[in-house]
PDB file of C-alpha atoms in Angstrom:
ATOM      1  CA  MET A  12      12.192  -3.166  17.453  1.00 68.00           C
ATOM      2  CA  ALA A  13      15.240  -1.159  17.938  1.00 80.00           C
ATOM      3  CA  TYR A  14      14.401   1.607  15.453  1.00 84.00           C
ATOM      4  CA  ARG A  15      10.730   2.251  16.763  1.00 80.00           C
ATOM      5  CA  ALA A  16      12.004   2.931  20.055  1.00 84.00           C
ATOM      6  CA  GLU A  17      14.728   5.590  19.093  1.00 86.00           C
ATOM      7  CA  ASN A  18      11.646   7.395  16.390  1.00 84.00           C
ATOM      8  CA  GLN A  19       9.263   7.135  19.779  1.00 86.00           C
ATOM      9  CA  ARG A  20      12.446   8.769  21.904  1.00 91.00           C
ATOM     10  CA  GLN A  21      13.258  11.389  19.099  1.00 92.00           C
ATOM     11  CA  ASN A  22       9.235  12.412  17.857  1.00 91.00           C
ATOM     12  CA  PRO A  23       7.261  11.566  21.370  1.00 91.00           C
ATOM     13  CA  ASP A  24       4.344  12.942  19.678  1.00 93.00           C
ATOM     14  CA  TRP A  25       4.515  10.617  16.199  1.00 93.00           C
ATOM     15  CA  PHE A  26       2.011   7.917  16.156  1.00 94.00           C
ATOM     16  CA  ASN A  27       5.049   4.714  16.170  1.00 91.00           C
ATOM     17  CA  GLY A  28       3.666   1.868  15.295  1.00 90.00           C
ATOM     18  CA  PRO A  29       2.347  -0.950  13.673  1.00 92.00           C
ATOM     19  CA  ALA A  30      -0.073   1.308  11.032  1.00 92.00           C
ATOM     20  CA  PRO A  31      -3.341  -0.029  10.629  1.00 95.00           C
ATOM     21  CA  ALA A  32      -5.655  -0.314   7.497  1.00 97.00           C
ATOM     22  CA  PHE A  33      -7.280   2.707   6.411  1.00 98.00           C
ATOM     23  CA  GLY A  34     -10.345   2.610   3.712  1.00 98.00           C
ATOM     24  CA  ASP A  35     -14.039   0.937   3.052  1.00 98.00           C
ATOM     25  CA  ARG A  36     -14.779  -1.969   5.613  1.00 95.00           C
ATOM     26  CA  GLU A  37     -16.161  -3.532   2.150  1.00 97.00           C
ATOM     27  CA  ALA A  38     -13.702  -2.802   0.109  1.00 98.00           C
ATOM     28  CA  TRP A  39     -13.372  -4.869  -3.115  1.00 98.00           C
ATOM     29  CA  LEU A  40     -10.286  -3.367  -3.922  1.00 98.00           C
ATOM     30  CA  LEU A  41      -7.154  -3.955  -1.454  1.00 98.00           C
ATOM     31  CA  ILE A  42      -3.938  -1.215  -1.995  1.00 98.00           C
ATOM     32  CA  VAL A  43      -0.863  -2.797  -0.692  1.00 98.00           C
ATOM     33  CA  GLY A  44       2.016  -0.800   0.146  1.00 97.00           C
ATOM     34  CA  LEU A  45       5.685  -1.968   0.846  1.00 96.00           C
ATOM     35  CA  ALA A  46       5.801  -0.542   4.688  1.00 95.00           C
ATOM     36  CA  PRO A  47       4.962   2.694   6.623  1.00 94.00           C
ATOM     37  CA  GLY A  48       7.121   5.365   5.147  1.00 92.00           C
ATOM     38  CA  ARG A  49       9.408   7.463   8.797  1.00 90.00           C
ATOM     39  CA  THR A  50       7.679  10.604   8.282  1.00 90.00           C
ATOM     40  CA  GLY A  51       4.073   9.411   6.715  1.00 93.00           C
ATOM     41  CA  ALA A  52       2.519   6.595   8.484  1.00 94.00           C
ATOM     42  CA  ASN A  53       4.482   6.276  11.537  1.00 94.00           C
ATOM     43  CA  ARG A  54       4.033   9.502  12.153  1.00 94.00           C
ATOM     44  CA  THR A  55       0.639   9.754  10.933  1.00 96.00           C
ATOM     45  CA  GLY A  56      -1.008   6.475  11.802  1.00 95.00           C
ATOM     46  CA  ARG A  57      -2.335   6.518   8.582  1.00 97.00           C
ATOM     47  CA  PRO A  58      -1.134   4.595   5.319  1.00 97.00           C
ATOM     48  CA  PHE A  59       0.357   6.964   2.812  1.00 97.00           C
ATOM     49  CA  THR A  60      -0.391  10.029   4.528  1.00 97.00           C
ATOM     50  CA  GLY A  61       2.032  12.680   5.317  1.00 94.00           C
ATOM     51  CA  ASP A  62       4.931  11.935   2.295  1.00 91.00           C
ATOM     52  CA  TRP A  63       5.130  12.236  -1.010  1.00 91.00           C
ATOM     53  CA  ALA A  64       3.856   8.767  -2.472  1.00 95.00           C
ATOM     54  CA  GLY A  65       0.463   9.911  -0.180  1.00 95.00           C
ATOM     55  CA  ASP A  66      -0.152  12.834  -2.466  1.00 96.00           C
ATOM     56  CA  LEU A  67       0.629  10.702  -5.127  1.00 97.00           C
ATOM     57  CA  LEU A  68      -2.059   8.063  -4.763  1.00 98.00           C
ATOM     58  CA  TYR A  69      -4.232   9.716  -2.615  1.00 98.00           C
ATOM     59  CA  ALA A  70      -4.279  12.221  -6.309  1.00 97.00           C
ATOM     60  CA  THR A  71      -5.036   8.926  -8.327  1.00 98.00           C
ATOM     61  CA  LEU A  72      -7.106   7.649  -5.852  1.00 98.00           C
ATOM     62  CA  ALA A  73      -9.299  11.159  -6.427  1.00 98.00           C
ATOM     63  CA  LYS A  74      -8.858  12.131  -9.952  1.00 97.00           C
ATOM     64  CA  ALA A  75     -10.505   7.276 -10.352  1.00 98.00           C
ATOM     65  CA  GLY A  76     -13.812   8.598  -7.964  1.00 98.00           C
ATOM     66  CA  LEU A  77     -12.269   5.951  -5.445  1.00 98.00           C
ATOM     67  CA  SER A  78     -12.304   8.419  -2.520  1.00 98.00           C
ATOM     68  CA  GLU A  79     -14.328  11.089  -0.849  1.00 97.00           C
ATOM     69  CA  GLY A  80     -13.177  14.630   0.549  1.00 96.00           C
ATOM     70  CA  ASN A  81      -9.747  16.252   0.560  1.00 94.00           C
ATOM     71  CA  TYR A  82      -6.258  14.750   1.246  1.00 95.00           C
ATOM     72  CA  ALA A  83      -4.953  17.320   3.393  1.00 93.00           C
ATOM     73  CA  ALA A  84      -1.631  14.561   4.928  1.00 90.00           C
ATOM     74  CA  HIS A  85      -2.880  13.860   8.866  1.00 92.00           C
ATOM     75  CA  ALA A  86      -5.562  11.334   9.639  1.00 93.00           C
ATOM     76  CA  ASP A  87      -8.283  13.634  10.454  1.00 93.00           C
ATOM     77  CA  ASP A  88      -8.194  14.744   7.546  1.00 96.00           C
ATOM     78  CA  GLY A  89     -11.939  13.357   6.992  1.00 95.00           C
ATOM     79  CA  LEU A  90     -10.930  11.367   3.767  1.00 97.00           C
ATOM     80  CA  ARG A  91     -13.259   8.161   3.247  1.00 98.00           C
ATOM     81  CA  LEU A  92     -12.351   6.001   0.485  1.00 98.00           C
ATOM     82  CA  LYS A  93     -14.666   4.122  -1.534  1.00 98.00           C
ATOM     83  CA  GLY A  94     -14.611   0.088  -2.195  1.00 98.00           C
ATOM     84  CA  VAL A  95     -10.413   0.455  -1.779  1.00 98.00           C
ATOM     85  CA  MET A  96      -8.616  -0.362   1.317  1.00 98.00           C
ATOM     86  CA  ILE A  97      -4.835   0.655   1.721  1.00 98.00           C
ATOM     87  CA  THR A  98      -2.710  -1.365   3.648  1.00 98.00           C
ATOM     88  CA  ASN A  99       1.205  -2.706   4.015  1.00 97.00           C
ATOM     89  CA  ALA A 100       3.370  -5.346   3.604  1.00 97.00           C
ATOM     90  CA  VAL A 101       5.134  -4.630   6.154  1.00 96.00           C
ATOM     91  CA  GLN A 102       3.453  -3.176  10.011  1.00 94.00           C
ATOM     92  CA  CYS A 103       6.073  -0.961  11.330  1.00 92.00           C
ATOM     93  CA  ALA A 104       8.348   1.768   9.916  1.00 92.00           C
ATOM     94  CA  PRO A 105      11.888  -0.197   8.622  1.00 91.00           C
ATOM     95  CA  PRO A 106      14.991   1.226   9.003  1.00 87.00           C
ATOM     96  CA  ALA A 107      15.969   3.013   5.287  1.00 81.00           C
ATOM     97  CA  ASN A 108      12.329   2.381   4.119  1.00 80.00           C
ATOM     98  CA  LYS A 109      13.872  -1.671   3.449  1.00 87.00           C
ATOM     99  CA  PRO A 110      12.527  -4.299   5.143  1.00 92.00           C
ATOM    100  CA  GLU A 111      14.416  -7.623   6.560  1.00 91.00           C
ATOM    101  CA  PRO A 112      12.832 -10.626   4.974  1.00 94.00           C
ATOM    102  CA  SER A 113      12.500 -11.846   8.520  1.00 93.00           C
ATOM    103  CA  GLU A 114      10.850  -8.029   8.899  1.00 93.00           C
ATOM    104  CA  ILE A 115       8.218  -9.222   5.982  1.00 96.00           C
ATOM    105  CA  ALA A 116       7.981 -13.342   7.077  1.00 96.00           C
ATOM    106  CA  GLN A 117       6.520 -11.861  10.629  1.00 95.00           C
ATOM    107  CA  CYS A 118       3.796  -9.565   9.319  1.00 96.00           C
ATOM    108  CA  ALA A 119       2.267 -12.241   6.915  1.00 97.00           C
ATOM    109  CA  PRO A 120       0.091 -13.187   9.462  1.00 97.00           C
ATOM    110  CA  PHE A 121      -1.431  -9.616   9.522  1.00 97.00           C
ATOM    111  CA  LEU A 122      -1.189  -9.146   5.976  1.00 98.00           C
ATOM    112  CA  GLN A 123      -3.351 -12.595   5.366  1.00 97.00           C
ATOM    113  CA  ALA A 124      -6.030 -11.964   8.211  1.00 97.00           C
ATOM    114  CA  ARG A 125      -6.523  -8.278   6.669  1.00 97.00           C
ATOM    115  CA  ILE A 126      -7.252 -10.101   3.143  1.00 98.00           C
ATOM    116  CA  ARG A 127      -9.946 -13.361   4.868  1.00 97.00           C
ATOM    117  CA  SER A 128     -11.040 -10.437   6.807  1.00 97.00           C
ATOM    118  CA  MET A 129     -12.203  -8.484   3.571  1.00 97.00           C
ATOM    119  CA  THR A 130     -15.353 -10.796   1.839  1.00 96.00           C
ATOM    120  CA  THR A 131     -16.012  -8.385  -0.961  1.00 97.00           C
ATOM    121  CA  LEU A 132     -12.162  -8.812  -1.971  1.00 98.00           C
ATOM    122  CA  THR A 133     -12.602  -9.387  -5.691  1.00 98.00           C
ATOM    123  CA  SER A 134      -9.282  -7.258  -6.455  1.00 98.00           C
ATOM    124  CA  LEU A 135      -5.867  -6.331  -5.316  1.00 98.00           C
ATOM    125  CA  LEU A 136      -3.187  -3.523  -6.212  1.00 98.00           C
ATOM    126  CA  CYS A 137       0.323  -4.821  -5.359  1.00 98.00           C
ATOM    127  CA  LEU A 138       2.533  -1.612  -5.136  1.00 98.00           C
ATOM    128  CA  GLY A 139       6.453  -2.251  -5.690  1.00 97.00           C
ATOM    129  CA  LYS A 140       8.199  -6.207  -6.032  1.00 97.00           C
ATOM    130  CA  ILE A 141       8.244  -6.643  -2.100  1.00 96.00           C
ATOM    131  CA  SER A 142       4.628  -5.605  -2.004  1.00 98.00           C
ATOM    132  CA  HIS A 143       3.837  -8.462  -4.674  1.00 98.00           C
ATOM    133  CA  ASP A 144       5.744 -10.932  -3.736  1.00 98.00           C
ATOM    134  CA  ALA A 145       4.320 -11.138   0.222  1.00 98.00           C
ATOM    135  CA  THR A 146       0.983 -11.191  -0.966  1.00 98.00           C
ATOM    136  CA  ILE A 147       1.829 -14.017  -3.505  1.00 98.00           C
ATOM    137  CA  ARG A 148       3.033 -15.503  -0.680  1.00 98.00           C
ATOM    138  CA  VAL A 149      -0.057 -15.389   1.879  1.00 98.00           C
ATOM    139  CA  LEU A 150      -2.328 -16.285  -1.118  1.00 98.00           C
ATOM    140  CA  GLY A 151      -0.574 -19.507  -1.069  1.00 97.00           C
ATOM    141  CA  GLY A 152       1.337 -18.302  -4.525  1.00 97.00           C
ATOM    142  CA  LYS A 153       4.831 -18.922  -5.778  1.00 97.00           C
ATOM    143  CA  PRO A 154       6.691 -15.609  -6.845  1.00 96.00           C
ATOM    144  CA  SER A 155       8.593 -17.489  -8.949  1.00 96.00           C
ATOM    145  CA  ALA A 156       4.916 -18.449 -10.898  1.00 97.00           C
ATOM    146  CA  HIS A 157       3.416 -14.702 -10.250  1.00 98.00           C
ATOM    147  CA  LYS A 158       6.821 -12.655 -11.316  1.00 97.00           C
ATOM    148  CA  PHE A 159       6.275  -8.688 -10.471  1.00 98.00           C
ATOM    149  CA  ALA A 160       6.574  -6.519 -13.630  1.00 98.00           C
ATOM    150  CA  HIS A 161       4.612  -2.731 -13.754  1.00 98.00           C
ATOM    151  CA  GLY A 162       1.403  -3.837 -15.632  1.00 98.00           C
ATOM    152  CA  ALA A 163       0.988  -7.065 -14.522  1.00 98.00           C
ATOM    153  CA  VAL A 164      -1.933  -8.824 -13.867  1.00 98.00           C
ATOM    154  CA  HIS A 165      -2.403 -12.580 -12.166  1.00 98.00           C
ATOM    155  CA  GLU A 166      -4.787 -14.386 -11.101  1.00 97.00           C
ATOM    156  CA  ILE A 167      -4.309 -15.985  -8.598  1.00 97.00           C
ATOM    157  CA  ALA A 168      -6.534 -17.150  -4.937  1.00 96.00           C
ATOM    158  CA  GLY A 169      -9.488 -16.623  -7.019  1.00 96.00           C
ATOM    159  CA  MET A 170      -8.452 -12.715  -8.097  1.00 97.00           C
ATOM    160  CA  ARG A 171      -6.651 -10.447  -9.977  1.00 98.00           C
ATOM    161  CA  LEU A 172      -3.542  -9.272  -8.684  1.00 98.00           C
ATOM    162  CA  TYR A 173      -2.276  -6.454 -10.258  1.00 98.00           C
ATOM    163  CA  ASP A 174       1.355  -4.943 -10.269  1.00 98.00           C
ATOM    164  CA  SER A 175       2.492  -1.011 -10.260  1.00 98.00           C
ATOM    165  CA  TYR A 176       5.651   0.465  -9.502  1.00 98.00           C
ATOM    166  CA  HIS A 177       5.974   1.943  -5.933  1.00 97.00           C
ATOM    167  CA  CYS A 178       4.783   5.817  -5.898  1.00 97.00           C
ATOM    168  CA  SER A 179       7.666   6.799  -4.313  1.00 95.00           C
ATOM    169  CA  ARG A 180       9.029   9.874  -4.976  1.00 93.00           C
ATOM    170  CA  TYR A 181      12.526   8.348  -5.505  1.00 95.00           C
ATOM    171  CA  ASN A 182      10.880   6.159  -8.789  1.00 97.00           C
ATOM    172  CA  THR A 183       8.589   9.073  -9.695  1.00 96.00           C
ATOM    173  CA  ASN A 184      11.577  11.239  -9.521  1.00 96.00           C
ATOM    174  CA  THR A 185      13.924   9.367 -11.957  1.00 96.00           C
ATOM    175  CA  GLY A 186      10.763   8.647 -14.316  1.00 96.00           C
ATOM    176  CA  ARG A 187      10.575   4.982 -13.368  1.00 97.00           C
ATOM    177  CA  LEU A 188       6.913   6.029 -12.457  1.00 98.00           C
ATOM    178  CA  THR A 189       4.795   8.595 -13.741  1.00 97.00           C
ATOM    179  CA  THR A 190       1.297   9.636 -12.629  1.00 97.00           C
ATOM    180  CA  ALA A 191       0.093   8.847 -16.535  1.00 98.00           C
ATOM    181  CA  MET A 192       1.852   5.267 -16.022  1.00 98.00           C
ATOM    182  CA  PHE A 193       0.352   5.141 -12.688  1.00 98.00           C
ATOM    183  CA  GLU A 194      -3.272   6.195 -13.888  1.00 98.00           C
ATOM    184  CA  ALA A 195      -2.870   3.701 -16.527  1.00 98.00           C
ATOM    185  CA  VAL A 196      -2.989   0.474 -13.507  1.00 98.00           C
ATOM    186  CA  PHE A 197      -6.150   1.814 -12.308  1.00 98.00           C
ATOM    187  CA  ALA A 198      -7.748   2.918 -15.031  1.00 98.00           C
ATOM    188  CA  ARG A 199      -7.259  -1.229 -15.947  1.00 98.00           C
ATOM    189  CA  ILE A 200      -8.056  -2.088 -12.490  1.00 98.00           C
ATOM    190  CA  GLN A 201     -11.927  -0.377 -12.669  1.00 98.00           C
ATOM    191  CA  ALA A 202     -12.372  -1.588 -16.466  1.00 97.00           C
ATOM    192  CA  ASP A 203     -11.933  -4.987 -15.321  1.00 97.00           C
ATOM    193  CA  GLN A 204     -14.765  -4.508 -12.083  1.00 96.00           C
ATOM    194  CA  ALA A 205     -16.645  -3.231 -14.074  1.00 92.00           C
ATOM    195  CA  ARG A 206     -17.304  -6.251 -16.941  1.00 87.00           C
TER     196      ARG A 206
END
């Protein structure tokens, strides 16, 4: 709370609150990120909007035909997702983009409610291990039985859960995640959905 209050004090024109989910209410795919980035969703009020991770994510969604319109890094750019919704495991921006276990646990009911509200959901994509572990837990599983690995696919709660390294600038700058690797995860998800 103190971190959010300080952000509000320094940047009173920013969103500075729990970032709402964004996307198609009839989505079959839910993308679960880590948490709102300080200068991304914490500033703009839309997940993955206004930071590097969003640049890669929304470009990939466009290439896969899962969006309409142009991403312009602000919440009123007119972008629309098709069959996809995006949310985060943690609802508010954490200090240094590293949520504490208590924050993850406190936000779990919101993630669980989001998943339960999506009656057409068949697939989830978790961006990073924290997102993966939080999602596995809200689906009633144990992370030790569903280990995170880039490109892994898990069957849980009647759905498929896919893993990817987070599309952060750090991961792309270090080569841990390339654009081709990220696009390959979406290609696999779409191929499985088409079966």
